[in-house]
Amino acid sequence: MTFSAELETRFEKLLKSYPAGRERAAMIPMLMYAQDEIGSITDELVEEVARRVGVTSLQVHEVVSYYSMLHRKPMGKYHVQICTNISCLLWDADKLWEQATKKLGIGHKEVTADGQISLEEVECVGACSWAPAIQVNYDFHHFVTPEKLDQLLDSLGKKQ
Amino acid sequence: MLYNEPSPLETRILSRRFGLPNSAALDTYLATDGYQAFRKAVGMKPEDIVNEVKISNLRGRGGAGFPTGMKWSFVPRTSPKPKYIVVNADESEPGTCKDRLLIEYDPHQLIEGCLIAGLAVDAHKGWIYIRGEYRYLIEIMDKAIGEAYQKGWLGKNIQGTGVDFDLYTHTGAGAYECGEESALLESLEGKRGVPRIRPPFPAVVGAFQCPTILNNVESICAVPPIILNGGQAFADLGVPKAGGTKLTCLTGHVNKPGVYELRLGFPVMQMINEVGGGMRNGKKLKAFIPGGSSCPLLTAAECEGATMDYDSMAARKSMLGSGGVVVMDEDTCMVKAALRIMRFYAHESCGWCIPCREGTTWLRKVLIRFHEGGGTREDIDLLGDVAKNMLGRTFCPLGDAAALPTISIVEKFREEFEDHLNGRPCPFEHAREAVLV
């Protein structure tokens, strides 16, 4: 499997970041950074990472199935993650979630037909004092209102 | 730009660089006493560093509140194995968003804390485990680490002192459980984040089977000011058995939610009314979570006279926790709050211990039934029963974290469960719909 030169450099650095013989430690960071580049955790990627860190594919699979940010299927180009945990809920995040699902016509971990946007109802993302909060890919949006959400979804739908 | 306006009632020790121009840059750090504590610590005996942290009465800021100096003293400094420093930046306790700011605004303070911890236990390598969602912080931290290497504050023979230290970031991938210390170590080693049985504790057998200091970001960030100004000065800021300040995340129904650095022992009502600008829309306070959703809730009456410190909260059978304060007003449905909290724990339970895996799932199911109006009177006691049977029966505290708030909500707000009985719809939801229309 081939990756960008930038990612290869990152992998090289990662494999040297842990004690000798403990290369397995690089597995989760490698999966995360690779997923950003190729879009999801494919079987091919699992085998590649397993080979590079010196474990079996099964050992990578069992790790992948544990972590909620590692996706076996590609999410949308813009993955909209709406937090509805307690601090966001107190600022009506559940209403934002309903609004987004209705507007896009998709549910939890579903992708729009054009592949542009996906939705996920997520657990606390660590933006509790600036609730309600949404993450689009890795970008935070704080103090989200129904109007702001509407505009955000419109702009993501058209964004290249 | 800061996320919220600072409050004049703050005591800014760890957050004193927040809001400075280029606060994350090495030059800014050096111009504001940065790395002076490290220079001082280089001239101290390791046991004196540990002792100074003990004098400071610093207690773990991740939630458990274990005395940091004592934790450090458990590391066998003379062990032939390498010793490691691991920083827990997996901040994911609902209501908590403070470590984020410590890394965003002052990453060098964290690096300096790691260096000093390294001197204390003879460690020369460390990792900062940052939750996957905080990708932008990994970039900030990597940049700061890169700058520190370039200018000789990390790497070999730091500033000619003969000290070597390597520091790396490590990303998580979405799992609350990995904020638990032993699960974090499993995750760091490239495995599923399930807890380890203890003893041995990480101080003796930690990362890669070696002695390890594992502390929360805020705990490590407190170390440079403690060494620089002395442990006593830090201790004096707090209350007798807990020193210093706490970064407190005010969330929920207040006018000015935000992260504020307050002295330990700060009065709860003054925090809500003055720091937080009072209750939103002039509503009445109903319930209060002192430090993340794992803590038992306090009623408004219990908040009177309470202070933000370990003993005051323990006296009210709760915990200071992580600093994630959640304020709920009179219109909040406590059944719905209990359900949302339980949905979280059911989702995040790693499944290793059956009482936690099954208990959270059943509690979630019963609470859903309640909130939809299908609860029965027996279910109220069933909730308490199931929750109490989870306590103390798991490898890690997640089971307790799920059970404790449930027990407190059922005990303190029983009448709200009764209001949901026998097919009656949620009275609060009804009131809310009327307002929204």
XYZ file of N, CA, C and O in Angstrom, chain B residues 215-358:
576
model
N -0.075 11.180 35.180
C -0.862 12.273 35.766
C -1.671 12.990 34.713
O -1.319 13.017 33.539
N -2.719 13.642 35.186
C -3.547 14.499 34.348
C -2.757 15.743 33.914
O -1.830 16.175 34.603
N -3.151 16.315 32.794
C -2.504 17.525 32.267
C -2.403 18.620 33.333
O -1.338 19.201 33.553
N -3.530 18.881 33.992
C -3.559 19.984 34.967
C -2.614 19.716 36.141
O -1.982 20.651 36.649
N -2.506 18.455 36.565
C -1.583 18.117 37.657
C -0.154 18.417 37.243
O 0.616 19.020 38.003
N 0.226 17.987 36.041
C 1.605 18.209 35.572
C 1.867 19.702 35.359
O 2.960 20.200 35.651
N 0.850 20.431 34.873
C 1.024 21.871 34.650
C 1.177 22.639 35.962
O 1.675 23.766 35.970
N 0.722 22.047 37.062
C 0.857 22.719 38.360
C 2.289 22.615 38.888
O 2.686 23.372 39.782
N 3.077 21.669 38.331
C 4.406 21.406 38.882
C 5.375 22.582 38.700
O 6.032 22.986 39.669
N 5.481 23.199 37.503
C 6.406 24.339 37.401
C 6.128 25.459 38.413
O 7.060 25.885 39.117
N 4.874 25.937 38.563
C 4.658 26.963 39.598
C 4.976 26.475 41.008
O 5.469 27.258 41.832
N 4.741 25.189 41.278
C 5.044 24.662 42.626
C 6.548 24.714 42.890
O 6.994 25.156 43.948
N 7.330 24.290 41.924
C 8.786 24.281 42.118
C 9.327 25.724 42.158
O 10.177 26.064 42.972
N 8.801 26.564 41.291
C 9.316 27.929 41.205
C 9.001 28.748 42.462
O 9.860 29.432 43.001
N 7.768 28.670 42.934
C 7.356 29.505 44.068
C 7.335 28.758 45.391
O 6.994 29.329 46.419
N 7.651 27.476 45.355
C 7.633 26.673 46.573
C 6.282 26.008 46.776
O 5.243 26.578 46.450
N 6.338 24.801 47.330
C 5.110 24.039 47.558
C 4.169 24.738 48.522
O 2.947 24.682 48.368
N 4.755 25.431 49.514
C 3.914 26.069 50.536
C 3.030 27.156 49.922
O 1.860 27.296 50.282
N 3.609 27.928 49.000
C 2.842 29.019 48.374
C 1.629 28.464 47.640
O 0.534 29.044 47.668
N 1.819 27.307 47.010
C 0.716 26.668 46.285
C -0.317 26.135 47.290
O -1.515 26.362 47.136
N 0.192 25.486 48.332
C -0.702 24.929 49.361
C -1.570 26.032 49.964
O -2.763 25.844 50.197
N -0.954 27.205 50.198
C -1.659 28.320 50.851
C -2.841 28.841 50.035
O -3.730 29.496 50.572
N -2.824 28.575 48.732
C -3.931 29.064 47.889
C -5.217 28.281 48.138
O -6.306 28.768 47.859
N -5.066 27.060 48.649
C -6.242 26.201 48.757
C -6.766 26.086 50.175
O -6.773 27.056 50.927
N -7.188 24.881 50.519
C -7.717 24.592 51.848
C -6.729 23.655 52.530
O -5.824 23.128 51.874
N -6.876 23.433 53.859
C -5.853 22.656 54.575
C -5.383 21.359 53.915
O -4.193 21.123 53.831
N -6.274 20.513 53.417
C -5.772 19.243 52.882
C -5.681 19.188 51.352
O -5.406 18.131 50.792
N -5.915 20.325 50.709
C -5.825 20.352 49.246
C -5.341 21.728 48.803
O -6.010 22.731 49.057
N -4.186 21.723 48.161
C -3.573 23.001 47.819
C -3.925 23.497 46.426
O -4.379 22.751 45.578
N -3.713 24.793 46.250
C -3.738 25.363 44.909
C -5.096 25.756 44.381
O -6.052 25.987 45.124
N -5.139 25.812 43.062
C -6.336 26.247 42.358
C -6.879 25.074 41.555
O -6.208 24.066 41.402
N -8.070 25.255 41.023
C -8.643 24.225 40.136
C -9.229 24.923 38.918
O -9.981 25.894 39.068
N -8.868 24.447 37.752
C -9.536 24.954 36.560
C -10.942 24.362 36.550
O -11.103 23.144 36.527
N -11.911 25.238 36.641
C -13.289 24.818 36.814
C -14.074 25.150 35.558
O -14.046 26.288 35.089
N -14.746 24.141 35.010
C -15.510 24.341 33.776
C -16.960 24.539 34.161
O -17.627 23.583 34.559
N -17.430 25.767 34.075
C -18.835 26.033 34.391
C -19.656 25.743 33.149
O -19.431 26.339 32.090
N -20.599 24.806 33.272
C -21.417 24.440 32.119
C -22.881 24.370 32.534
O -23.192 24.347 33.715
N -23.748 24.337 31.559
C -25.176 24.232 31.844
C -25.843 25.591 31.950
O -25.447 26.541 31.271
N -26.835 25.664 32.842
C -27.737 26.815 32.859
C -27.235 28.036 33.631
O -27.895 28.504 34.552
N -26.083 28.537 33.287
C -25.612 29.797 33.879
C -25.463 30.823 32.753
O -25.355 30.460 31.580
N -25.447 32.089 33.139
C -25.338 33.146 32.120
C -23.964 33.216 31.470
O -23.844 33.585 30.311
N -22.924 32.915 32.270
C -21.572 33.008 31.711
C -20.817 31.693 31.880
O -19.906 31.580 32.703
N -21.222 30.677 31.092
C -20.445 29.433 31.171
C -19.012 29.717 30.714
O -18.783 30.645 29.939
N -18.083 28.933 31.200
C -16.687 29.164 30.801
C -15.750 28.407 31.718
O -16.173 27.779 32.683
N -14.451 28.458 31.383
C -13.442 27.814 32.218
C -12.774 28.900 33.062
O -12.285 29.894 32.518
N -12.789 28.714 34.369
C -12.269 29.707 35.306
C -11.322 29.023 36.286
O -11.622 27.943 36.779
N -10.202 29.662 36.589
C -9.278 29.089 37.572
C -9.604 29.672 38.947
O -9.424 30.869 39.192
N -10.093 28.831 39.823
C -10.550 29.281 41.138
C -9.763 28.571 42.237
O -9.353 27.421 42.071
N -9.578 29.275 43.365
C -8.919 28.650 44.511
C -9.752 27.474 44.984
O -10.982 27.542 44.983
N -9.101 26.405 45.438
C -9.847 25.318 46.056
C -10.523 25.889 47.289
O -9.931 26.687 48.021
N -11.761 25.505 47.514
C -12.509 26.042 48.643
C -13.395 27.209 48.250
O -13.999 27.856 49.097
N -13.498 27.478 46.960
C -14.346 28.585 46.482
C -15.821 28.211 46.733
O -16.243 27.103 46.407
N -16.607 29.143 47.287
C -18.006 28.805 47.588
C -18.827 28.527 46.320
O -18.746 29.271 45.342
N -19.607 27.440 46.367
C -20.378 27.010 45.199
C -21.358 28.095 44.736
O -21.438 28.408 43.545
N -22.098 28.685 45.690
C -23.119 29.651 45.279
C -22.491 30.929 44.702
O -23.023 31.521 43.767
N -21.347 31.329 45.257
C -20.656 32.499 44.708
C -20.145 32.196 43.297
O -20.174 33.045 42.397
N -19.718 30.941 43.097
C -19.252 30.536 41.772
C -20.402 30.630 40.757
O -20.230 31.170 39.660
N -21.558 30.139 41.138
C -22.693 30.175 40.206
C -23.145 31.621 39.972
O -23.328 32.056 38.835
N -23.299 32.367 41.066
C -23.923 33.686 40.951
C -22.984 34.786 40.486
O -23.402 35.694 39.767
N -21.724 34.729 40.906
C -20.816 35.818 40.536
C -19.897 35.442 39.375
O -19.834 36.150 38.378
N -19.211 34.309 39.489
C -18.329 33.913 38.376
C -19.187 33.570 37.150
O -18.926 34.038 36.042
N -20.214 32.797 37.378
C -21.064 32.344 36.268
C -22.164 33.322 35.882
O -22.958 33.037 34.992
N -22.230 34.448 36.563
C -23.223 35.464 36.198
C -24.657 35.090 36.540
O -25.603 35.657 35.997
N -24.818 34.112 37.432
C -26.166 33.746 37.872
C -26.841 32.762 36.938
O -26.324 32.407 35.877
N -28.027 32.330 37.357
C -28.778 31.340 36.577
C -29.348 31.976 35.308
O -29.828 33.105 35.329
N -29.327 31.195 34.229
C -29.854 31.660 32.945
C -31.356 31.952 33.069
O -32.080 31.194 33.715
N -31.788 33.017 32.466
C -33.200 33.434 32.465
C -33.790 33.608 33.870
O -34.995 33.495 34.052
N -32.920 33.854 34.858
C -33.404 34.072 36.220
C -34.103 32.871 36.848
O -34.852 33.011 37.821
N -33.852 31.686 36.300
C -34.507 30.474 36.821
C -33.876 30.058 38.146
O -32.805 30.531 38.523
N -34.546 29.109 38.809
C -34.026 28.598 40.087
C -33.097 27.408 39.837
O -33.301 26.633 38.916
N -32.099 27.271 40.723
C -31.189 26.124 40.667
C -31.934 24.878 41.145
O -32.624 24.914 42.156
N -31.780 23.784 40.375
C -32.376 22.522 40.822
C -31.310 21.508 41.228
O -31.396 20.905 42.280
N -30.328 21.321 40.384
C -29.322 20.295 40.670
C -27.952 20.769 40.204
O -27.838 21.619 39.316
N -26.915 20.160 40.808
C -25.546 20.620 40.596
C -24.612 19.416 40.574
O -24.645 18.581 41.471
N -23.815 19.314 39.516
C -22.796 18.258 39.460
C -21.442 18.943 39.659
O -21.077 19.825 38.886
N -20.694 18.566 40.708
C -19.454 19.301 41.019
C -18.306 19.069 40.037
O -17.527 19.985 39.784
N -18.165 17.848 39.493
C -16.955 17.619 38.698
C -17.077 16.489 37.712
O -16.378 15.486 37.800
N -17.947 16.639 36.744
C -18.115 15.600 35.733
C -19.271 14.682 36.073
O -19.630 14.526 37.248
N -19.836 14.041 35.056
C -21.089 13.311 35.251
C -20.952 12.071 36.127
O -21.946 11.458 36.480
N -19.719 11.711 36.496
C -19.541 10.562 37.392
C -19.863 10.891 38.841
O -19.966 9.992 39.667
N -19.966 12.175 39.165
C -20.161 12.576 40.563
C -21.641 12.531 40.931
O -22.489 12.926 40.141
N -21.941 12.099 42.168
C -23.323 12.222 42.639
C -23.768 13.687 42.586
O -22.980 14.599 42.848
N -25.048 13.900 42.252
C -25.568 15.261 42.139
C -25.887 15.843 43.513
O -26.216 15.111 44.440
N -25.820 17.159 43.594
C -26.269 17.859 44.799
C -27.570 18.567 44.461
O -27.773 19.031 43.338
N -28.446 18.671 45.460
C -29.653 19.471 45.278
C -29.290 20.930 45.544
O -28.212 21.223 46.079
N -30.211 21.847 45.226
C -29.954 23.264 45.477
C -29.687 23.499 46.957
O -28.781 24.251 47.331
N -30.457 22.829 47.813
C -30.278 23.004 49.262
C -28.884 22.556 49.694
O -28.252 23.187 50.549
N -28.393 21.478 49.089
C -27.066 20.966 49.463
C -25.937 21.892 49.002
O -24.820 21.838 49.514
N -26.226 22.724 48.001
C -25.199 23.649 47.499
C -24.955 24.806 48.475
O -23.885 25.403 48.476
N -25.956 25.114 49.286
C -25.799 26.193 50.262
C -24.678 25.829 51.233
O -24.703 24.771 51.843
N -23.700 26.698 51.338
C -22.598 26.454 52.268
C -21.530 25.514 51.742
O -20.512 25.307 52.391
N -21.765 24.918 50.568
C -20.762 23.997 50.015
C -19.626 24.791 49.373
O -19.830 25.901 48.877
N -18.431 24.216 49.428
C -17.294 24.852 48.769
C -16.663 23.864 47.796
O -16.813 22.651 47.947
N -15.970 24.404 46.802
C -15.368 23.567 45.765
C -14.036 22.988 46.262
O -12.961 23.493 45.926
N -14.126 21.959 47.081
C -12.925 21.236 47.479
C -13.308 19.809 47.837
O -14.494 19.491 47.950
N -12.300 18.967 47.987
C -12.521 17.532 48.155
C -13.344 17.218 49.406
O -14.297 16.441 49.353
N -12.994 17.860 50.538
C -13.659 17.517 51.799
C -15.100 17.994 51.833
O -15.982 17.283 52.320
N -15.343 19.201 51.339
C -16.703 19.730 51.355
C -17.619 18.848 50.512
O -18.759 18.563 50.896
N -17.119 18.398 49.374
C -17.932 17.542 48.513
C -18.078 16.143 49.112
O -19.142 15.534 49.032
N -17.015 15.646 49.746
C -17.105 14.325 50.392
C -18.132 14.368 51.522
O -18.887 13.410 51.721
N -18.181 15.490 52.253
C -19.151 15.625 53.341
C -20.580 15.572 52.804
O -21.512 15.231 53.528
N -20.758 15.925 51.551
C -22.083 15.856 50.913
C -22.214 14.596 50.061
O -23.035 14.534 49.150
N -21.361 13.630 50.334
C -21.360 12.327 49.652
C -21.196 12.450 48.138
O -21.732 11.680 47.358
N -20.469 13.495 47.725
C -20.142 13.602 46.317
C -18.621 13.722 46.194
O -17.891 13.367 47.124
N -18.157 14.220 45.050
C -16.717 14.298 44.803
C -16.419 15.603 44.080
O -17.278 16.121 43.372
N -15.199 16.089 44.251
C -14.816 17.293 43.500
C -14.620 16.935 42.026
O -14.890 17.736 41.134
N -14.129 15.726 41.787
C -14.012 15.229 40.408
C -13.051 16.016 39.553
O -12.014 16.485 40.012
N -13.421 16.174 38.306
C -12.516 16.704 37.286
C -12.616 18.209 37.097
O -11.858 18.780 36.324
N -13.571 18.860 37.760
C -13.760 20.298 37.530
C -14.860 20.594 36.532
O -15.090 21.749 36.193
N -15.539 19.572 36.060
C -16.642 19.774 35.116
C -17.942 20.020 35.858
O -18.664 19.102 36.216
N -18.223 21.293 36.116
C -19.424 21.659 36.869
C -20.629 21.700 35.921
O -20.549 22.309 34.857
N -21.712 21.040 36.313
C -22.921 21.086 35.486
C -24.045 21.671 36.339
O -24.367 21.138 37.401
N -24.601 22.793 35.873
C -25.650 23.487 36.620
C -26.983 23.264 35.915
O -27.103 23.504 34.711
N -27.974 22.776 36.656
C -29.280 22.487 36.044
C -30.362 23.330 36.707
O -30.431 23.400 37.936
N -31.219 23.936 35.886
C -32.261 24.792 36.446
C -33.556 24.023 36.685
O -33.664 22.825 36.386
N -34.548 24.717 37.227
C -35.810 24.104 37.661
C -36.595 23.437 36.526
O -37.456 22.611 36.779
N -36.319 23.798 35.277
C -37.050 23.201 34.156
C -36.408 21.922 33.625
O -36.864 21.360 32.631
N -35.329 21.494 34.264
C -34.635 20.300 33.781
C -35.346 19.046 34.267
O -35.657 18.921 35.446
N -35.591 18.125 33.344
C -36.191 16.836 33.714
C -35.074 15.923 34.215
O -34.156 15.586 33.458
N -35.155 15.522 35.472
C -34.074 14.716 36.037
C -34.075 13.283 35.506
O -33.045 12.619 35.503
N -35.222 12.811 35.044
C -35.266 11.475 34.441
C -34.496 11.514 33.114
O -33.693 10.638 32.803
N -34.731 12.585 32.373
C -34.033 12.740 31.100
C -32.524 12.920 31.329
O -31.711 12.345 30.601
N -32.165 13.687 32.360
C -30.743 13.880 32.679
C -30.104 12.542 33.050
O -29.025 12.195 32.570
N -30.807 11.774 33.906
C -30.280 10.467 34.318
C -30.119 9.556 33.105
O -29.125 8.836 32.973
N -31.091 9.599 32.205
C -31.040 8.762 31.006
C -29.850 9.148 30.112
O -29.115 8.282 29.636
N -29.668 10.448 29.919
C -28.561 10.862 29.033
C -27.216 10.459 29.608
O -26.313 10.030 28.891
N -27.106 10.618 30.938
C -25.854 10.236 31.598
C -25.637 8.721 31.430
O -24.539 8.266 31.102
N -26.710 7.935 31.611
C -26.559 6.486 31.508
C -26.312 6.014 30.077
O -25.566 5.060 29.852
N -26.922 6.685 29.114
C -26.640 6.326 27.714
C -25.143 6.442 27.447
O -24.552 5.638 26.729
N -24.551 7.488 28.022
C -23.107 7.695 27.860
C -22.303 6.527 28.434
O -21.467 5.936 27.751
N -22.599 6.174 29.687
C -21.805 5.101 30.304
C -22.040 3.754 29.621
O -21.122 2.939 29.514
N -23.275 3.511 29.170
C -23.553 2.251 28.477
C -22.751 2.193 27.169
O -22.216 1.153 26.791
N -22.632 3.346 26.497
C -21.871 3.397 25.250
C -20.381 3.209 25.510
O -19.664 2.584 24.740
N -19.903 3.778 26.614
C -18.462 3.807 26.875
C -17.941 2.635 27.703
O -16.733 2.459 27.800
N -18.838 1.862 28.324
C -18.365 0.703 29.082
C -17.572 -0.187 28.131
O -18.037 -0.498 27.037
N -16.369 -0.608 28.553
C -15.533 -1.362 27.614
C -15.972 -2.806 27.520
O -15.518 -3.540 26.648
N -16.836 -3.234 28.449
C -17.359 -4.588 28.371
C -16.530 -5.626 29.086
O -16.863 -6.802 29.106
N -15.435 -5.209 29.697
C -14.527 -6.157 30.352
C -15.173 -6.771 31.597
O -15.102 -7.959 31.803
N -15.812 -5.917 32.418
C -16.423 -6.415 33.659
C -17.939 -6.491 33.484
O -18.584 -5.508 33.123
N -18.507 -7.644 33.791
C -19.924 -7.877 33.526
C -20.847 -6.929 34.311
O -21.806 -6.411 33.749
N -20.588 -6.673 35.600
C -21.514 -5.780 36.316
C -21.638 -4.402 35.644
O -22.719 -3.809 35.650
N -20.575 -3.929 35.047
C -20.600 -2.626 34.389
C -21.271 -2.744 33.023
O -22.186 -1.991 32.689
N -20.853 -3.732 32.246
C -21.399 -3.902 30.896
C -22.906 -4.133 30.938
O -23.673 -3.473 30.245
N -23.335 -5.066 31.800
C -24.770 -5.392 31.875
C -25.532 -4.331 32.655
O -26.642 -3.957 32.295
